[in-house]
Short mmCIF file of C-alpha atoms in Angstrom, two decimals:
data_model
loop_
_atom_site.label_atom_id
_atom_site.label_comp_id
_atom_site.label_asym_id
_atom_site.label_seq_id
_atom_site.Cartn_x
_atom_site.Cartn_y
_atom_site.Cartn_z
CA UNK A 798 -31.67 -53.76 29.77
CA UNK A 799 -34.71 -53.84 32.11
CA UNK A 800 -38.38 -52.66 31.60
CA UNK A 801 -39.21 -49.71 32.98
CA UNK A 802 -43.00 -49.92 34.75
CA UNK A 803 -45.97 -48.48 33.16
CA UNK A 804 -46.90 -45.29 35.08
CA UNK A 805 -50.41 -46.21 36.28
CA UNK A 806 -52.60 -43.51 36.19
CA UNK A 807 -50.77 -41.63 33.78
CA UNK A 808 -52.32 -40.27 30.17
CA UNK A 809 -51.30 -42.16 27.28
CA UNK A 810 -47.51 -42.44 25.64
CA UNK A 811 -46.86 -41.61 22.04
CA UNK A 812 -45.13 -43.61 19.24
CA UNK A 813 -42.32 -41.60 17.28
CA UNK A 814 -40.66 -43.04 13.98
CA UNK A 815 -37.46 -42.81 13.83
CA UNK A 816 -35.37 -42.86 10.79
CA UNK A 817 -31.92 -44.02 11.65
CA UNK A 818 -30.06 -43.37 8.56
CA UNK A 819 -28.02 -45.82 6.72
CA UNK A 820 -25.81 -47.21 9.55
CA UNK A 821 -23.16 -44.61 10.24
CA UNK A 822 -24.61 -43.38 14.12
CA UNK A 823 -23.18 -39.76 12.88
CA UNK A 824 -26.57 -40.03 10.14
CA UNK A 825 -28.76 -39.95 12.76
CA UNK A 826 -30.88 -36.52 13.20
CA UNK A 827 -30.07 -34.67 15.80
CA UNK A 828 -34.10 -34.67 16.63
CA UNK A 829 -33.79 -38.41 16.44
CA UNK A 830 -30.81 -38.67 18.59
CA UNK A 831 -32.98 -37.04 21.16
CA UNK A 832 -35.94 -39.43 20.61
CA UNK A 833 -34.01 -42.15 21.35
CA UNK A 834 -32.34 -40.68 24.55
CA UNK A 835 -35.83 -39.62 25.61
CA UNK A 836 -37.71 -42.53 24.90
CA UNK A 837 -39.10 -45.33 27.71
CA UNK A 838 -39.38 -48.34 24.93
CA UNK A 839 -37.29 -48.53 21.37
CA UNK A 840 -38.26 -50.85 18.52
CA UNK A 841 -34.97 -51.61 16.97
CA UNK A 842 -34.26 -53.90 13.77
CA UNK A 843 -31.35 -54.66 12.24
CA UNK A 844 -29.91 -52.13 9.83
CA UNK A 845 -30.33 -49.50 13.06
CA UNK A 846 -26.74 -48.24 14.18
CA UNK A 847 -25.75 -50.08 17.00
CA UNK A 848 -24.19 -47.27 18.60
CA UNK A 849 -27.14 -45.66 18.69
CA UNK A 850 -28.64 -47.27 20.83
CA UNK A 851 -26.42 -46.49 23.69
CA UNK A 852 -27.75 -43.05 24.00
CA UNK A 853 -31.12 -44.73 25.04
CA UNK A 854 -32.09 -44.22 28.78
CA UNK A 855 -30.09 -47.40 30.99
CA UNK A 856 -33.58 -47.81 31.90
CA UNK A 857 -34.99 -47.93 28.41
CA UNK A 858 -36.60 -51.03 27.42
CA UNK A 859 -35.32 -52.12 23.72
CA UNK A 860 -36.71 -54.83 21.70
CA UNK A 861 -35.24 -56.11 18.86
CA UNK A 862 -38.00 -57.39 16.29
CA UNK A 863 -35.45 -57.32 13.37
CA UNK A 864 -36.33 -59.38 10.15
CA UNK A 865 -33.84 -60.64 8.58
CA UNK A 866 -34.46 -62.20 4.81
CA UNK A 867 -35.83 -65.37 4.95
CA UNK A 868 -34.73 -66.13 8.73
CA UNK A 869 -37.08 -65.55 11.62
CA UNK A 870 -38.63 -62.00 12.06
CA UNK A 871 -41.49 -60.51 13.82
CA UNK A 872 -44.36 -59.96 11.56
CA UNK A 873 -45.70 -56.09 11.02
CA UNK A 874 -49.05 -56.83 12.68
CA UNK A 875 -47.24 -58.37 15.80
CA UNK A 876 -44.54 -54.95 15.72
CA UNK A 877 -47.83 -52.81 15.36
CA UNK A 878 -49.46 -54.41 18.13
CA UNK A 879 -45.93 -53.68 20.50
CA UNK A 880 -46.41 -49.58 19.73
CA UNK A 881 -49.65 -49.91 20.40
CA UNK A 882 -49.70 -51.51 23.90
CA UNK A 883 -46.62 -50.16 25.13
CA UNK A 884 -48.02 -46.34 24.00
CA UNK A 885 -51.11 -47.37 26.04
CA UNK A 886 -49.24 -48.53 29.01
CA UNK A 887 -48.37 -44.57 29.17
CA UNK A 888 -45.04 -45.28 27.41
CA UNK A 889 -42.99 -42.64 25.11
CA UNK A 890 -42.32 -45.59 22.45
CA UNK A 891 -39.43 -45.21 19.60
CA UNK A 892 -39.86 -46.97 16.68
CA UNK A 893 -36.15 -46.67 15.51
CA UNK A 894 -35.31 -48.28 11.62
CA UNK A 895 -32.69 -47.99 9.17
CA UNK A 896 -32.62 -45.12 6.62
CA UNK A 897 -35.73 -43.28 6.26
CA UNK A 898 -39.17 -45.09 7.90
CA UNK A 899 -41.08 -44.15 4.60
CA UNK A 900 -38.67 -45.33 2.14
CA UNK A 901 -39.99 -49.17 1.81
CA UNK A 902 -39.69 -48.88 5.86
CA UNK A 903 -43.63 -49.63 6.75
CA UNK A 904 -43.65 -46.78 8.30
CA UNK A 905 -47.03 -45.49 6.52
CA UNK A 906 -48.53 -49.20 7.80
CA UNK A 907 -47.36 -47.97 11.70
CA UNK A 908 -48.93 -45.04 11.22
CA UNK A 909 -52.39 -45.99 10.42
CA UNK A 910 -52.27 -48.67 12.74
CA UNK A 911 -51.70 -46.09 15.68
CA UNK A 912 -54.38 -43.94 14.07
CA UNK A 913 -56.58 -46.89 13.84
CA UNK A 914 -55.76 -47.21 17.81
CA UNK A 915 -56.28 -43.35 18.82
CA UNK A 916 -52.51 -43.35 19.73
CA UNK A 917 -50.35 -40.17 19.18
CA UNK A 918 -47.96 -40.90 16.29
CA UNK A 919 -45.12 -38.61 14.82
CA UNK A 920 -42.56 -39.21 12.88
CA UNK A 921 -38.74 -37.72 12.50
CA UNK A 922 -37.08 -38.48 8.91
CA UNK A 923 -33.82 -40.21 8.63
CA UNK A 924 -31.26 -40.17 6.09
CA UNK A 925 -32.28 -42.71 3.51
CA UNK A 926 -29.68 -45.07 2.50
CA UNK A 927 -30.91 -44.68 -1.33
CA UNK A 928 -29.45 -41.21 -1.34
CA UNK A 929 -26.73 -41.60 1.50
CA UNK A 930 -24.59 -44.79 0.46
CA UNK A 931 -24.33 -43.96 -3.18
CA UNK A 932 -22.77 -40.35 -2.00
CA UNK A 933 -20.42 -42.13 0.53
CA UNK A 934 -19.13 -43.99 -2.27
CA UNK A 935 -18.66 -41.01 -4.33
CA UNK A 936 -21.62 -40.88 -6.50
CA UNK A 937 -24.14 -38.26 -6.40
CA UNK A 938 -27.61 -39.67 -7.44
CA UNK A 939 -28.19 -36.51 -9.37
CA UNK A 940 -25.66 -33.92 -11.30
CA UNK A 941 -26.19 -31.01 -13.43
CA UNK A 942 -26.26 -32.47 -17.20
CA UNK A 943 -26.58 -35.92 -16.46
CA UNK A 944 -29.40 -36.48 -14.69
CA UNK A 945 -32.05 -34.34 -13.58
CA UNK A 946 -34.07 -37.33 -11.79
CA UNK A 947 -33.88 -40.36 -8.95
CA UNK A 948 -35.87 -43.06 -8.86
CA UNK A 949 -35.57 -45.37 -5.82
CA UNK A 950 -36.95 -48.68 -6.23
CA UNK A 951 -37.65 -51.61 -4.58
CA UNK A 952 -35.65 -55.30 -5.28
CA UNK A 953 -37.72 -56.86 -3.05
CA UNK A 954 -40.51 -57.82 -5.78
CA UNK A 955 -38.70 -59.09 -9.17
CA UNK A 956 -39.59 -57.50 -12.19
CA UNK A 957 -42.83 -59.19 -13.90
CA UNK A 958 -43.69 -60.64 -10.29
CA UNK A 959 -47.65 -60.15 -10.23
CA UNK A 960 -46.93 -58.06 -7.32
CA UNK A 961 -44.78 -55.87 -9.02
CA UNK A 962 -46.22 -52.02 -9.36
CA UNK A 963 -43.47 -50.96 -11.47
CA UNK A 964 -43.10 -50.95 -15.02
CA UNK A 965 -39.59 -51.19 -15.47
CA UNK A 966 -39.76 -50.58 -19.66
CA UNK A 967 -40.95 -47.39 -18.83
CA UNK A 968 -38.33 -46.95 -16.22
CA UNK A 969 -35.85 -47.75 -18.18
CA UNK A 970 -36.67 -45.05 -20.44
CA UNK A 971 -37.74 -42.65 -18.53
CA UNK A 972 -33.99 -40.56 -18.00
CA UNK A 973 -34.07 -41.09 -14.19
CA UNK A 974 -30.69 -42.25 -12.20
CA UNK A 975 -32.18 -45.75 -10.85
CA UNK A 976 -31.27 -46.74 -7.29
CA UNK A 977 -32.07 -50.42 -6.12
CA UNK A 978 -32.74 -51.24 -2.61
CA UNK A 979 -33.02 -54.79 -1.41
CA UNK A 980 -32.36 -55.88 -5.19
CA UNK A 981 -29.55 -58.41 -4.45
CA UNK A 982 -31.49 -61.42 -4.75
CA UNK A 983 -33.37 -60.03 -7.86
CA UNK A 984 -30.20 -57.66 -9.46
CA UNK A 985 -30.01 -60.04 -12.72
CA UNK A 986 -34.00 -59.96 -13.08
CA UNK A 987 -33.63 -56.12 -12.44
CA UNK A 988 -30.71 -56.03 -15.08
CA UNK A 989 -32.70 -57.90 -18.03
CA UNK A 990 -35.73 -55.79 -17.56
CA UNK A 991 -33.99 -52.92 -18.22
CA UNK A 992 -31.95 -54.19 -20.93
CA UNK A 993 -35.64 -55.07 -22.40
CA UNK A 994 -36.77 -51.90 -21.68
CA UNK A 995 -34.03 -50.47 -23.98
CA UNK A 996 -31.68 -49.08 -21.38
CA UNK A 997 -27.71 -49.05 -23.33
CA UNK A 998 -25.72 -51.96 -21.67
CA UNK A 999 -22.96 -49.40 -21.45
CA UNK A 1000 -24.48 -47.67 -18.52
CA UNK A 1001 -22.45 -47.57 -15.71
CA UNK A 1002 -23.48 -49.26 -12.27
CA UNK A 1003 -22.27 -49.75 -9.18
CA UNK A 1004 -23.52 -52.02 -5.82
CA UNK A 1005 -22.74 -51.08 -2.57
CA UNK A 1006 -22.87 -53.49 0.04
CA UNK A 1007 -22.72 -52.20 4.05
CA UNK A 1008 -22.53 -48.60 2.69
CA UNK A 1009 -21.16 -45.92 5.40
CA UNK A 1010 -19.94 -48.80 7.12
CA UNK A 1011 -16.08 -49.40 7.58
CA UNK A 1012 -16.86 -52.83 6.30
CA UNK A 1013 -18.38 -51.02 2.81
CA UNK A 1014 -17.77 -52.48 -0.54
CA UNK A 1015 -18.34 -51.28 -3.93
CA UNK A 1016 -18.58 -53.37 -7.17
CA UNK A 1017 -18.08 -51.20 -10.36
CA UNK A 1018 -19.80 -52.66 -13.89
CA UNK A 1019 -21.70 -51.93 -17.10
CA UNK A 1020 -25.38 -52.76 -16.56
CA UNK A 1021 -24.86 -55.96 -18.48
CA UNK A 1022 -21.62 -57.03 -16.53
CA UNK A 1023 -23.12 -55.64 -13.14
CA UNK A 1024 -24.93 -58.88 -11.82
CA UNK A 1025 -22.44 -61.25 -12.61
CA UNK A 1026 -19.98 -58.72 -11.09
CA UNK A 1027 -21.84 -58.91 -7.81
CA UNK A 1028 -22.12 -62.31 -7.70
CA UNK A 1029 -18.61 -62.55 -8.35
CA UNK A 1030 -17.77 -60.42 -5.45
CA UNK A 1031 -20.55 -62.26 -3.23
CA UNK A 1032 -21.94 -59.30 -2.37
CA UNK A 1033 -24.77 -60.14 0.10
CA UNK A 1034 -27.63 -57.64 1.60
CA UNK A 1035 -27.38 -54.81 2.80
CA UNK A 1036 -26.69 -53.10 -0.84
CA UNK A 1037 -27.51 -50.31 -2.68
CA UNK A 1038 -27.11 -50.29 -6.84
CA UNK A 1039 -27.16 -47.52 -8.79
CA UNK A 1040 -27.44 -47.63 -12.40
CA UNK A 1041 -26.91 -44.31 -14.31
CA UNK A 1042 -24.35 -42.42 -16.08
CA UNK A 1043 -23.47 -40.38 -12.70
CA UNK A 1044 -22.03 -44.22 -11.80
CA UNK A 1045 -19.19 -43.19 -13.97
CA UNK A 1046 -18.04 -39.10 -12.47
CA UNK A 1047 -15.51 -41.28 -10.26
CA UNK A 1048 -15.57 -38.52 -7.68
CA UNK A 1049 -14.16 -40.95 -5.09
CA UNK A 1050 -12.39 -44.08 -6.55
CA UNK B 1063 -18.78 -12.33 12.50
CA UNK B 1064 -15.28 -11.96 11.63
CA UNK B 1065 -12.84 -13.31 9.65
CA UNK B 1066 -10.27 -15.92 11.09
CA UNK B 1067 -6.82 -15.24 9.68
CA UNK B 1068 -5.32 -17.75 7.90
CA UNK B 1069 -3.00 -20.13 9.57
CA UNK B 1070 0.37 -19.43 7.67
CA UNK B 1071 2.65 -22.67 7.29
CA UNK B 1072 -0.33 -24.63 8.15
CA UNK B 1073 -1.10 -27.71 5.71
CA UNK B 1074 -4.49 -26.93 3.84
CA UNK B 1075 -7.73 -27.22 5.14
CA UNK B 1076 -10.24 -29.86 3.86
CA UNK B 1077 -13.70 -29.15 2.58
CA UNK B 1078 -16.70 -30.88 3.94
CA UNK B 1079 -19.67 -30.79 2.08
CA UNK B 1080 -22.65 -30.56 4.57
CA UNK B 1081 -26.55 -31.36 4.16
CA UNK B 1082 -28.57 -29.20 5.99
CA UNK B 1083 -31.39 -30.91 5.90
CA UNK B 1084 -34.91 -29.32 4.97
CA UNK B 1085 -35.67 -26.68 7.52
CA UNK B 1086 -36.21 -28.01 10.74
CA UNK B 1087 -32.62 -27.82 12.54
CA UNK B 1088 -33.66 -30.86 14.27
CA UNK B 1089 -32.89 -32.76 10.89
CA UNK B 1090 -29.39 -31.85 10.49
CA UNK B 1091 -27.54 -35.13 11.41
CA UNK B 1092 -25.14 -35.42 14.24
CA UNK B 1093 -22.24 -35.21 12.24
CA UNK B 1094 -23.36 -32.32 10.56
CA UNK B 1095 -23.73 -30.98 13.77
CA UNK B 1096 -20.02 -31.60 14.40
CA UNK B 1097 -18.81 -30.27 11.49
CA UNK B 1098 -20.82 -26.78 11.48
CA UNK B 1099 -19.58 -26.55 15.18
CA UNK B 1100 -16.12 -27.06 14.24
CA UNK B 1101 -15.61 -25.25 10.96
CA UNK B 1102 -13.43 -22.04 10.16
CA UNK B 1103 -15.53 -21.23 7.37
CA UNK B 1104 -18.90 -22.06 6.52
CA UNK B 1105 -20.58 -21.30 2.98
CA UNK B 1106 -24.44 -21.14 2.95
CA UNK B 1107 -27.48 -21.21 1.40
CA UNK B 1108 -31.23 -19.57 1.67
CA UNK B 1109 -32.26 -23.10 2.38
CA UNK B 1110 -30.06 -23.66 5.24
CA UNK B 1111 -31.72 -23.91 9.13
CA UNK B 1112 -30.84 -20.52 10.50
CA UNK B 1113 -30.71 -21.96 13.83
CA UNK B 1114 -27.96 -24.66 12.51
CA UNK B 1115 -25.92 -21.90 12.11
CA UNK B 1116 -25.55 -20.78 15.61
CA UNK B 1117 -23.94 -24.35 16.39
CA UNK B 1118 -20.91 -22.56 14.25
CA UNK B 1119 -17.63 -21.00 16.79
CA UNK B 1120 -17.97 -17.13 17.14
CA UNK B 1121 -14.79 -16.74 15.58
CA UNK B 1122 -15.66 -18.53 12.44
CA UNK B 1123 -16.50 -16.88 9.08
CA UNK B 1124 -20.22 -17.37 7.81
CA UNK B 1125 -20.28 -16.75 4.01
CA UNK B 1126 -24.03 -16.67 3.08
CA UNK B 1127 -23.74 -17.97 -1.03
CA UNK B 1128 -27.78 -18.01 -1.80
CA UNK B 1129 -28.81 -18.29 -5.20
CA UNK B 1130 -32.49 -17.07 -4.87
CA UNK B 1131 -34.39 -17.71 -8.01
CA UNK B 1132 -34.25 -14.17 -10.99
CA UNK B 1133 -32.45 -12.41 -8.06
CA UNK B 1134 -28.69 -11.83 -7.20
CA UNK B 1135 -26.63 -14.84 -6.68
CA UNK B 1136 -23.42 -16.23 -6.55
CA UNK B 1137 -22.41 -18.30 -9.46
CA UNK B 1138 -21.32 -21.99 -9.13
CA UNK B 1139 -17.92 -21.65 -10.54
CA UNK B 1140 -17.60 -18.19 -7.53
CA UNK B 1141 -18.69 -20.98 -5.19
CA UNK B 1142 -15.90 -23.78 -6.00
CA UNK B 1143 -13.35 -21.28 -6.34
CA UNK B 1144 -14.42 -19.66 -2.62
CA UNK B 1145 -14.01 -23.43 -1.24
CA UNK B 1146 -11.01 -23.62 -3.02
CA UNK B 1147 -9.32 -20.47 -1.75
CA UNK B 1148 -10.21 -20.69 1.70
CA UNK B 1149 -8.92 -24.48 2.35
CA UNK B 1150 -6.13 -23.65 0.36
CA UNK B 1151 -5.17 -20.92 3.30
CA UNK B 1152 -5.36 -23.86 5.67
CA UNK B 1153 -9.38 -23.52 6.70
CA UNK B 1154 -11.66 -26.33 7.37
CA UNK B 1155 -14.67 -25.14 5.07
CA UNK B 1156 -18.27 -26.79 5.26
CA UNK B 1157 -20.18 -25.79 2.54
CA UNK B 1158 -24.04 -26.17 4.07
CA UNK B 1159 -26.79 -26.62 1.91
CA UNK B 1160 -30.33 -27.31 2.39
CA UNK B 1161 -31.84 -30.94 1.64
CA UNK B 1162 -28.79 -33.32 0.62
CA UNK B 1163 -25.94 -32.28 -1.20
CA UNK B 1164 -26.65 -35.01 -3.78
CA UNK B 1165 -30.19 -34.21 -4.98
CA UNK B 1166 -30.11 -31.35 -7.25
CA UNK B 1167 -27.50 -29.50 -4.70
CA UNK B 1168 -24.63 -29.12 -6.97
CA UNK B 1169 -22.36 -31.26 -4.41
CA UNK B 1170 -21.03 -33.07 -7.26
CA UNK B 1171 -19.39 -30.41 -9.21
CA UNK B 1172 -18.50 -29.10 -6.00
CA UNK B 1173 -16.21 -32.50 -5.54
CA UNK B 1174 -14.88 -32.45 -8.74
CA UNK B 1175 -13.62 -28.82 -8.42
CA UNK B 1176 -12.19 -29.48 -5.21
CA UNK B 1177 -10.59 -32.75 -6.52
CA UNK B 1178 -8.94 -30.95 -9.32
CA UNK B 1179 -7.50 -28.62 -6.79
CA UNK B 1180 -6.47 -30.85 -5.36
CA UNK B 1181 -8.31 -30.24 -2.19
CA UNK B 1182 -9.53 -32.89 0.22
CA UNK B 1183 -13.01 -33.13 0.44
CA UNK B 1184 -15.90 -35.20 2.06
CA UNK B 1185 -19.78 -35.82 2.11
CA UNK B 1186 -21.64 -35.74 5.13
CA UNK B 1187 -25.29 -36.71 3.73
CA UNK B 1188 -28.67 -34.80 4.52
CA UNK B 1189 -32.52 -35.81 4.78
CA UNK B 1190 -33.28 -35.16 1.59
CA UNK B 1191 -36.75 -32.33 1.41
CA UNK B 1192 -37.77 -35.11 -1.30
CA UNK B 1193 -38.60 -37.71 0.99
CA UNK B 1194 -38.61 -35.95 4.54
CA UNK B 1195 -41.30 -32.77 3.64
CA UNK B 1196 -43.88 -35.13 2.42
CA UNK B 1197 -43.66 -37.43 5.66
CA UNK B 1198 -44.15 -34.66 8.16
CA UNK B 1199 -47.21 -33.60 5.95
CA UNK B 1200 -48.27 -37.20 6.55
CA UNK B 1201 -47.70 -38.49 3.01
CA UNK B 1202 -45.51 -41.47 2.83
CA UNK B 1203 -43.22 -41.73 -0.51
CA UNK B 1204 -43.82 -45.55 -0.50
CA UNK B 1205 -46.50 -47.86 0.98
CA UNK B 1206 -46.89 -51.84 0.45
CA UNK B 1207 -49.35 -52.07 -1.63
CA UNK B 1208 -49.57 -48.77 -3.17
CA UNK B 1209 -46.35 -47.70 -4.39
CA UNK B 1210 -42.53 -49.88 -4.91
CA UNK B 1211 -40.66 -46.90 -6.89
CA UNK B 1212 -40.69 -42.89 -5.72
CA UNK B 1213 -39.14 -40.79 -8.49
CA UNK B 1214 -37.47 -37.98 -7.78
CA UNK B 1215 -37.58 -35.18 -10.44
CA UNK B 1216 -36.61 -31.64 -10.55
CA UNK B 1217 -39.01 -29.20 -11.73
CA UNK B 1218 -36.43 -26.24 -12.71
CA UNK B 1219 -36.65 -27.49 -16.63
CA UNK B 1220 -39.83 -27.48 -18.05
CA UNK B 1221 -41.23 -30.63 -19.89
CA UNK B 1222 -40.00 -30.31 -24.04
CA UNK B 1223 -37.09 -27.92 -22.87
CA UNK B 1224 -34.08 -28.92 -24.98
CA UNK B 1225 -32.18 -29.10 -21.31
CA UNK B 1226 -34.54 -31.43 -20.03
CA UNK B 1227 -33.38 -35.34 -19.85
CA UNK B 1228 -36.51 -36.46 -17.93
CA UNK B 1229 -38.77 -38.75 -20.03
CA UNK B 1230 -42.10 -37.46 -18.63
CA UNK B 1231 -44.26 -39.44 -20.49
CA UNK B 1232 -42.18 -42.32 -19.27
CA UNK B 1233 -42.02 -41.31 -15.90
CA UNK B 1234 -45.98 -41.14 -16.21
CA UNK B 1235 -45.97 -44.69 -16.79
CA UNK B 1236 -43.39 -46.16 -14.21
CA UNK B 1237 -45.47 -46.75 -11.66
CA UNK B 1238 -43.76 -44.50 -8.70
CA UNK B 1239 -45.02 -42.17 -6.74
CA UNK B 1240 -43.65 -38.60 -8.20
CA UNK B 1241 -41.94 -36.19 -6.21
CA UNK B 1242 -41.18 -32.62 -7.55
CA UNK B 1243 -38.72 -30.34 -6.57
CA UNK B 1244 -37.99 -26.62 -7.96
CA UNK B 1245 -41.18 -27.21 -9.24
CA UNK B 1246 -43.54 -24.63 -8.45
CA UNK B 1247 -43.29 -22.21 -11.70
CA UNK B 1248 -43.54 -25.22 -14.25
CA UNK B 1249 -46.60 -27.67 -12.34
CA UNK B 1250 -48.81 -26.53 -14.84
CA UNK B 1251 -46.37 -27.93 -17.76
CA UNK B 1252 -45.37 -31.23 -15.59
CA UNK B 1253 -49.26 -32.02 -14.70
CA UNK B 1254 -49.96 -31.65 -18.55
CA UNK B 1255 -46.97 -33.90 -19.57
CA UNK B 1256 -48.05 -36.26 -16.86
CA UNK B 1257 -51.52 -36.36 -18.14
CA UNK B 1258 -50.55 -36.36 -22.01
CA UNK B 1259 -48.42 -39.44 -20.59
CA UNK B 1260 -51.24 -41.67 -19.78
CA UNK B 1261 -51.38 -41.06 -15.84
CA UNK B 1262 -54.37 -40.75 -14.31
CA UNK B 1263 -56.14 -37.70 -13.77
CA UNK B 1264 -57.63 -38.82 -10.84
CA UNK B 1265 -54.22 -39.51 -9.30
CA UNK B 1266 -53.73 -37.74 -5.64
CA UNK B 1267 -51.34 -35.02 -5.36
CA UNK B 1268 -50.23 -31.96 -3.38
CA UNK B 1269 -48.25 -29.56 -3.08
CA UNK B 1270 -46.09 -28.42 0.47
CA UNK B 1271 -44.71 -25.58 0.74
CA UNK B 1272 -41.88 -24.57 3.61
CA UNK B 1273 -42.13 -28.00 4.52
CA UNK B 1274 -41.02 -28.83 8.10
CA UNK B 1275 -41.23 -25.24 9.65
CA UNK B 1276 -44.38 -23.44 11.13
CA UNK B 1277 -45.32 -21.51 8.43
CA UNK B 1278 -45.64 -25.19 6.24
CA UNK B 1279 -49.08 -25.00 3.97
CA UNK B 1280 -50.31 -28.11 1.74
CA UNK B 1281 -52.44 -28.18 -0.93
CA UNK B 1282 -54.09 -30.99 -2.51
CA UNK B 1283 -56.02 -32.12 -5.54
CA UNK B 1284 -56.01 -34.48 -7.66
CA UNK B 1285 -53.21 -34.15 -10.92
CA UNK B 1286 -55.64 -32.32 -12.96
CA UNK B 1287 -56.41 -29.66 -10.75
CA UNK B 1288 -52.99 -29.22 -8.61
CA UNK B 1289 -51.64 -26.47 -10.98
CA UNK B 1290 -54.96 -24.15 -10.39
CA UNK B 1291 -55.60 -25.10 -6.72
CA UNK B 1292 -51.82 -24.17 -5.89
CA UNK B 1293 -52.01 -21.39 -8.07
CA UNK B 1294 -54.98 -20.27 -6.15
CA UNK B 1295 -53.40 -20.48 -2.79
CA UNK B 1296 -50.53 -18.57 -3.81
CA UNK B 1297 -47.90 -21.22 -3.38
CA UNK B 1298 -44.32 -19.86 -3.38
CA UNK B 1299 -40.87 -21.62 -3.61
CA UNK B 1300 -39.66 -23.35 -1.44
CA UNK B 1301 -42.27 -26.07 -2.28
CA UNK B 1302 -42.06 -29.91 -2.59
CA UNK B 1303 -45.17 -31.56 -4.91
CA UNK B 1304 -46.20 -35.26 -4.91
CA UNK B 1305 -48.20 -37.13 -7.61
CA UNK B 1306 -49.45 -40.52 -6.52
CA UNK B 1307 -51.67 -42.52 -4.62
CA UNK B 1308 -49.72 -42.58 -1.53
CA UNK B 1309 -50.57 -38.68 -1.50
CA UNK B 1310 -54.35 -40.39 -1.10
CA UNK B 1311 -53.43 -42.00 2.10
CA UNK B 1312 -54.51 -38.80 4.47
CA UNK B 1313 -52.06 -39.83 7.52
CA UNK B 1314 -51.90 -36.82 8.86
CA UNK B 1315 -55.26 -34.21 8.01
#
């Protein structure tokens, strides 16, 4: 892949986020598919469909500032600072990322930062995994009599971390189907503040690692079984878990 | 648009269930694409991208199935036994909704009817209006910082109906950002749970209606005054409403 030249003289490019759904290229938007094809420069990061990426330009420029848990990454302020200058170079930039860019995807920081910069910023919404791997695996985050709520929460901050914003007592009790993302490090923390919270330990759960994915797995469990369940099964990230009684329809098996 | 005939001798067709997507055709996902442009029979919605409908063959048969709310409608159990019928006559049927299938779109019983048919039948996920309508309005459903949890709700059962399953006071506590759907008629009631809950009257909020397409119109105010200041602009369903800081954040003016 080789960089194209910034057009000298040229007005200003724009930064688009792209939400690239939850890894199966056929989630991608038809408006995003057409983002990337268009654009001169694509942020990438891991979770983006690979095959996606070959409908960029041959003379698009992509950069891959993936972070990967604990391994090395490229920090938010250095991948706001790459929109910015390659928008300014008169560049059509793509931020591309997995599921939707405003579901725990940074996308609101990107924003603001191009704001901050005067740089045109739009955005095109992606399928978000939260909603998209539990259906693949034949469980539908809401249904008619059993739930009548989502909530989609974030792993990445145990419960009773000082950075926590969520109350997870009241979560527990508040009816809603509860969808996990990035919770595999932090599932049994998750699972005992719950429990706590006075959710039934017979609630049906499920964790699905590289959902969409031919390599997808699903681990079935009670909420008190479902952490040791995953460990058993090594599940490792990416993963979804739900944890609700729609867990249990066993539309697909 | 005419009917194809059925292909006698034929094995039966499959069902697909389709999301549409919030408005904007440019959200449909690729494979959605693929499957509206290769169907025999397509059931729809009000919801549905009109345009996404002229990706469909001229010889295949558009069945328009919208339940608009107090007026005429087809029933649920009209609309399994219509996918039914026509993959049993060997069709390829996508049943196209608006949003995702999954959140508060009936796809589940949809599956299970199919499934005691006997039918084959598949998910192709959507963007979900939850998340997607709030971004292009500039409000993002989770920002570090500001919000680890967005809660998903549907507004078509009050707060205190005997039908409802939702915890509101809970919910008021949880700590996520609050996203309404169907929820126009009953604000009033949610605000006043969400308030008798404990949350913050102060708390951001607006309300978008016909998100995604030209004739979108937002709202804001903060949760004590949403119900009167949509009210007073005459908000009308199809409208998505968001409680919570992030609805603060004023991305996009």
């Amino acid at each position: 892949v080789t960089s194209k030249e910034p057009r000298v003289g040229e007005s200003m490019g724009a930064v688009t986020l792209v939400g690239g759904g939850p890894g199966d290229p056929g989630l991608v938007t038809v408006a995003g598919r057409e983002a990337i094809a268009a654009a001169d420069v694509i942020l990438t990061d891991r979770l983006v469909p690979r095959a996606a990426l070959e409908w960029a330009r041959p003379d698009a420029e992509i950069i891959d500032v993936s972070k990967s848990p604990g391994g090395r990454s490229t920090d938010q302020d250095e991948i706001n600072r790459l929109l910015i200058e390659h928008a300014k170079e008169g560049r059509d930039v793509v931020r591309l990322k997995g599921g939707d860019s405003f579901v725990f995807g940074r996308g609101g920081e990107e924003l603001l930062a191009c704001a901050d910069a005067g740089i045109d910023a739009s955005v095109i919404p992606g399928v978000s995994s939260a909603i998209a791997v539990p259906a693949i695996a034949g469980i539908p985050v809401t249904h008619r009599g059993l739930s009548q709520a989502v909530t989609i929460v974030s792993g990445h901050v145990a419960p009773g971390h000082p950075d926590s914003t969520v109350d997870w007592a009241a979560l527990a009790r508040a009816g809603s189907t509860i969808v996990v993302l990035m919770g595999v490090r932090t599932l049994e923390a998750i699972a005992d503040a719950l429990l706590a919270g006075g959710l039934d330990p017979r609630t049906p759960a499920a964790v699905v690692a590289d959902g969409t994915l031919p390599s997808q797995l699903a681990v079935r469990a009670d909420l008190a079984g479902i952490a040791q369940a995953a460990s058993s099964a090594d599940v490792s990230p990416p993963a979804v878990t739900v944890i609700g009684d729609v867990t249990g329809l066993g539309l697909i098996s």
